Amino acid sequence: MKILAIVFTILVGMHSPALHACSCDWGGPFVKSAARSGLVVYGKVIKYGRPLSHGEGLYSSMTVEVISVVKGELSNKRITIQGDRGADCSHYITKQRFEKNAEYLFALFDSDKKTQRISACGEYWIRIESGVAKGVD
């Protein structure tokens, strides 16, 4: 009976979404990711959300001041981009990855929503320095 309980616990645990890590195919460089996205904005990181408890320097979100909308529709001048909580297939929000006051192009999913998510399954953000896009090396 004890073995049956252990096997049952393992089987139930294997099907729990909270226990599965993110898994996705690489969606390609920013140009391809932006083409698939419903919303592309040019914006500046202005603040970070609350720190996450499971990693030093990880934040729950960041607030972005929208400078312009490149694709889609957005009535908000500021949006919140949610970071990964552990298995969301989103990027973790860190000060190193998304520097405060730095400007980026973000390829996002939902038009005209104040809270957005940025996928880790491709290049969905790109830094802009002196008007020039800086992609992944």
PDB file of C-alpha atoms in Angstrom:
ATOM      1  CA  MET A   1       0.000   0.000   0.000  1.00  0.00           C
ATOM      2  CA  LYS A   2       2.879   2.352   0.788  1.00  0.00           C
ATOM      3  CA  ILE A   3       4.421   1.774  -2.666  1.00  0.00           C
ATOM      4  CA  LEU A   4       1.060   2.474  -4.314  1.00  0.00           C
ATOM      5  CA  ALA A   5       0.861   5.814  -2.471  1.00  0.00           C
ATOM      6  CA  ILE A   6       4.380   6.748  -3.619  1.00  0.00           C
ATOM      7  CA  VAL A   7       3.632   5.823  -7.251  1.00  0.00           C
ATOM      8  CA  PHE A   8       0.362   7.798  -7.126  1.00  0.00           C
ATOM      9  CA  THR A   9       2.183  10.864  -5.733  1.00  0.00           C
ATOM     10  CA  ILE A  10       4.819  10.683  -8.471  1.00  0.00           C
ATOM     11  CA  LEU A  11       2.221  10.324 -11.240  1.00  0.00           C
ATOM     12  CA  VAL A  12       0.118  13.222  -9.962  1.00  0.00           C
ATOM     13  CA  GLY A  13       3.240  15.367  -9.556  1.00  0.00           C
ATOM     14  CA  MET A  14       4.358  14.657 -13.118  1.00  0.00           C
ATOM     15  CA  HIS A  15       1.127  16.145 -14.448  1.00  0.00           C
ATOM     16  CA  SER A  16       1.151  19.250 -12.276  1.00  0.00           C
ATOM     17  CA  PRO A  17       1.889  22.362 -14.414  1.00  0.00           C
ATOM     18  CA  ALA A  18       3.623  24.037 -11.473  1.00  0.00           C
ATOM     19  CA  LEU A  19       6.342  21.364 -11.555  1.00  0.00           C
ATOM     20  CA  HIS A  20       7.232  21.676 -15.238  1.00  0.00           C
ATOM     21  CA  ALA A  21       9.931  24.005 -16.473  1.00  0.00           C
ATOM     22  CA  CYS A  22       9.473  26.132 -19.534  1.00  0.00           C
ATOM     23  CA  SER A  23      10.023  24.423 -22.845  1.00  0.00           C
ATOM     24  CA  CYS A  24       9.781  26.161 -26.192  1.00  0.00           C
ATOM     25  CA  ASP A  25      11.387  26.292 -29.601  1.00  0.00           C
ATOM     26  CA  TRP A  26      13.641  29.233 -30.469  1.00  0.00           C
ATOM     27  CA  GLY A  27      11.478  31.750 -32.316  1.00  0.00           C
ATOM     28  CA  GLY A  28      14.357  33.493 -34.048  1.00  0.00           C
ATOM     29  CA  PRO A  29      15.870  36.969 -34.083  1.00  0.00           C
ATOM     30  CA  PHE A  30      13.994  40.157 -33.238  1.00  0.00           C
ATOM     31  CA  VAL A  31      12.775  40.792 -36.796  1.00  0.00           C
ATOM     32  CA  LYS A  32      10.960  37.430 -36.885  1.00  0.00           C
ATOM     33  CA  SER A  33       9.658  37.779 -33.323  1.00  0.00           C
ATOM     34  CA  ALA A  34       8.347  41.293 -33.986  1.00  0.00           C
ATOM     35  CA  ALA A  35       6.572  40.109 -37.150  1.00  0.00           C
ATOM     36  CA  ARG A  36       4.634  37.530 -35.071  1.00  0.00           C
ATOM     37  CA  SER A  37       3.871  39.919 -32.203  1.00  0.00           C
ATOM     38  CA  GLY A  38       0.652  41.875 -31.879  1.00  0.00           C
ATOM     39  CA  LEU A  39       2.372  44.867 -30.318  1.00  0.00           C
ATOM     40  CA  VAL A  40       5.832  46.400 -30.788  1.00  0.00           C
ATOM     41  CA  VAL A  41       6.762  49.426 -28.701  1.00  0.00           C
ATOM     42  CA  TYR A  42       9.794  51.650 -28.344  1.00  0.00           C
ATOM     43  CA  GLY A  43      10.161  52.519 -24.682  1.00  0.00           C
ATOM     44  CA  LYS A  44      12.334  53.327 -21.705  1.00  0.00           C
ATOM     45  CA  VAL A  45      12.603  51.297 -18.491  1.00  0.00           C
ATOM     46  CA  ILE A  46      11.658  53.598 -15.612  1.00  0.00           C
ATOM     47  CA  LYS A  47      11.329  51.315 -12.581  1.00  0.00           C
ATOM     48  CA  TYR A  48      11.348  47.731 -11.315  1.00  0.00           C
ATOM     49  CA  GLY A  49       8.620  45.818  -9.498  1.00  0.00           C
ATOM     50  CA  ARG A  50       9.046  43.943  -6.232  1.00  0.00           C
ATOM     51  CA  PRO A  51      12.110  41.706  -5.805  1.00  0.00           C
ATOM     52  CA  LEU A  52      11.494  37.974  -6.195  1.00  0.00           C
ATOM     53  CA  SER A  53      12.343  35.765  -3.238  1.00  0.00           C
ATOM     54  CA  HIS A  54      13.928  32.923  -5.237  1.00  0.00           C
ATOM     55  CA  GLY A  55      16.861  34.759  -6.779  1.00  0.00           C
ATOM     56  CA  GLU A  56      19.072  37.717  -6.031  1.00  0.00           C
ATOM     57  CA  GLY A  57      18.544  40.613  -8.417  1.00  0.00           C
ATOM     58  CA  LEU A  58      15.325  39.218  -9.936  1.00  0.00           C
ATOM     59  CA  TYR A  59      12.225  41.404 -10.124  1.00  0.00           C
ATOM     60  CA  SER A  60       8.568  40.565 -10.650  1.00  0.00           C
ATOM     61  CA  SER A  61       8.168  43.204 -13.346  1.00  0.00           C
ATOM     62  CA  MET A  62       9.350  46.480 -14.814  1.00  0.00           C
ATOM     63  CA  THR A  63       7.517  49.624 -15.818  1.00  0.00           C
ATOM     64  CA  VAL A  64       8.212  50.952 -19.293  1.00  0.00           C
ATOM     65  CA  GLU A  65       7.393  54.457 -20.478  1.00  0.00           C
ATOM     66  CA  VAL A  66       6.184  54.077 -24.058  1.00  0.00           C
ATOM     67  CA  ILE A  67       7.927  56.519 -26.389  1.00  0.00           C
ATOM     68  CA  SER A  68       6.166  55.272 -29.521  1.00  0.00           C
ATOM     69  CA  VAL A  69       4.079  52.374 -30.799  1.00  0.00           C
ATOM     70  CA  VAL A  70       5.730  50.716 -33.801  1.00  0.00           C
ATOM     71  CA  LYS A  71       3.061  48.059 -34.409  1.00  0.00           C
ATOM     72  CA  GLY A  72      -0.401  47.522 -32.973  1.00  0.00           C
ATOM     73  CA  GLU A  73      -2.460  49.802 -30.791  1.00  0.00           C
ATOM     74  CA  LEU A  74      -1.817  51.042 -27.281  1.00  0.00           C
ATOM     75  CA  SER A  75      -3.580  53.821 -25.410  1.00  0.00           C
ATOM     76  CA  ASN A  76      -1.419  53.581 -22.273  1.00  0.00           C
ATOM     77  CA  LYS A  77       1.707  55.713 -21.965  1.00  0.00           C
ATOM     78  CA  ARG A  78       3.174  53.275 -19.439  1.00  0.00           C
ATOM     79  CA  ILE A  79       3.050  49.501 -19.424  1.00  0.00           C
ATOM     80  CA  THR A  80       4.125  46.857 -16.947  1.00  0.00           C
ATOM     81  CA  ILE A  81       6.126  43.962 -18.356  1.00  0.00           C
ATOM     82  CA  GLN A  82       5.887  40.869 -16.171  1.00  0.00           C
ATOM     83  CA  GLY A  83       9.040  38.852 -15.574  1.00  0.00           C
ATOM     84  CA  ASP A  84       9.373  35.109 -15.277  1.00  0.00           C
ATOM     85  CA  ARG A  85       8.270  33.583 -11.973  1.00  0.00           C
ATOM     86  CA  GLY A  86      10.108  30.337 -12.563  1.00  0.00           C
ATOM     87  CA  ALA A  87       8.582  28.462 -15.516  1.00  0.00           C
ATOM     88  CA  ASP A  88       6.638  31.014 -17.545  1.00  0.00           C
ATOM     89  CA  CYS A  89       8.816  31.054 -20.684  1.00  0.00           C
ATOM     90  CA  SER A  90       9.356  34.762 -20.049  1.00  0.00           C
ATOM     91  CA  HIS A  91      12.601  36.618 -19.435  1.00  0.00           C
ATOM     92  CA  TYR A  92      13.676  37.261 -15.881  1.00  0.00           C
ATOM     93  CA  ILE A  93      13.679  40.975 -15.132  1.00  0.00           C
ATOM     94  CA  THR A  94      17.131  42.022 -13.912  1.00  0.00           C
ATOM     95  CA  LYS A  95      18.907  45.368 -13.755  1.00  0.00           C
ATOM     96  CA  GLN A  96      21.665  43.935 -15.961  1.00  0.00           C
ATOM     97  CA  ARG A  97      19.318  42.724 -18.707  1.00  0.00           C
ATOM     98  CA  PHE A  98      16.977  45.729 -18.644  1.00  0.00           C
ATOM     99  CA  GLU A  99      18.854  48.781 -17.417  1.00  0.00           C
ATOM    100  CA  LYS A 100      16.912  51.634 -15.866  1.00  0.00           C
ATOM    101  CA  ASN A 101      16.562  54.634 -18.241  1.00  0.00           C
ATOM    102  CA  ALA A 102      17.789  52.515 -21.178  1.00  0.00           C
ATOM    103  CA  GLU A 103      15.660  52.376 -24.330  1.00  0.00           C
ATOM    104  CA  TYR A 104      14.449  49.204 -26.016  1.00  0.00           C
ATOM    105  CA  LEU A 105      12.186  47.878 -28.711  1.00  0.00           C
ATOM    106  CA  PHE A 106       9.851  45.291 -27.176  1.00  0.00           C
ATOM    107  CA  ALA A 107       7.875  42.758 -29.222  1.00  0.00           C
ATOM    108  CA  LEU A 108       4.860  41.906 -27.068  1.00  0.00           C
ATOM    109  CA  PHE A 109       1.680  39.904 -27.467  1.00  0.00           C
ATOM    110  CA  ASP A 110      -1.458  41.741 -26.446  1.00  0.00           C
ATOM    111  CA  SER A 111      -2.415  45.065 -27.970  1.00  0.00           C
ATOM    112  CA  ASP A 112      -3.767  47.756 -25.661  1.00  0.00           C
ATOM    113  CA  LYS A 113      -3.221  45.985 -22.352  1.00  0.00           C
ATOM    114  CA  LYS A 114      -1.434  47.743 -19.528  1.00  0.00           C
ATOM    115  CA  THR A 115       0.301  44.546 -18.370  1.00  0.00           C
ATOM    116  CA  GLN A 116       2.395  42.628 -20.888  1.00  0.00           C
ATOM    117  CA  ARG A 117       4.682  39.609 -20.976  1.00  0.00           C
ATOM    118  CA  ILE A 118       7.928  39.185 -22.899  1.00  0.00           C
ATOM    119  CA  SER A 119       8.713  35.734 -24.261  1.00  0.00           C
ATOM    120  CA  ALA A 120      12.040  33.983 -23.748  1.00  0.00           C
ATOM    121  CA  CYS A 121      11.405  31.795 -26.807  1.00  0.00           C
ATOM    122  CA  GLY A 122      13.137  34.131 -29.232  1.00  0.00           C
ATOM    123  CA  GLU A 123      14.626  37.611 -29.331  1.00  0.00           C
ATOM    124  CA  TYR A 124      11.624  39.697 -28.215  1.00  0.00           C
ATOM    125  CA  TRP A 125      13.524  42.765 -27.071  1.00  0.00           C
ATOM    126  CA  ILE A 126      16.422  44.719 -28.446  1.00  0.00           C
ATOM    127  CA  ARG A 127      18.338  47.597 -26.879  1.00  0.00           C
ATOM    128  CA  ILE A 128      18.557  50.946 -28.651  1.00  0.00           C
ATOM    129  CA  GLU A 129      21.757  52.963 -28.103  1.00  0.00           C
ATOM    130  CA  SER A 130      22.128  56.375 -29.770  1.00  0.00           C
ATOM    131  CA  GLY A 131      19.395  55.435 -32.224  1.00  0.00           C
ATOM    132  CA  VAL A 132      21.047  52.127 -33.192  1.00  0.00           C
ATOM    133  CA  ALA A 133      19.599  48.683 -32.388  1.00  0.00           C
ATOM    134  CA  LYS A 134      21.987  46.431 -30.459  1.00  0.00           C
ATOM    135  CA  GLY A 135      21.034  42.782 -30.898  1.00  0.00           C
ATOM    136  CA  VAL A 136      22.439  39.641 -29.392  1.00  0.00           C
ATOM    137  CA  ASP A 137      26.141  39.156 -30.167  1.00  0.00           C
TER     138      ASP A 137
END
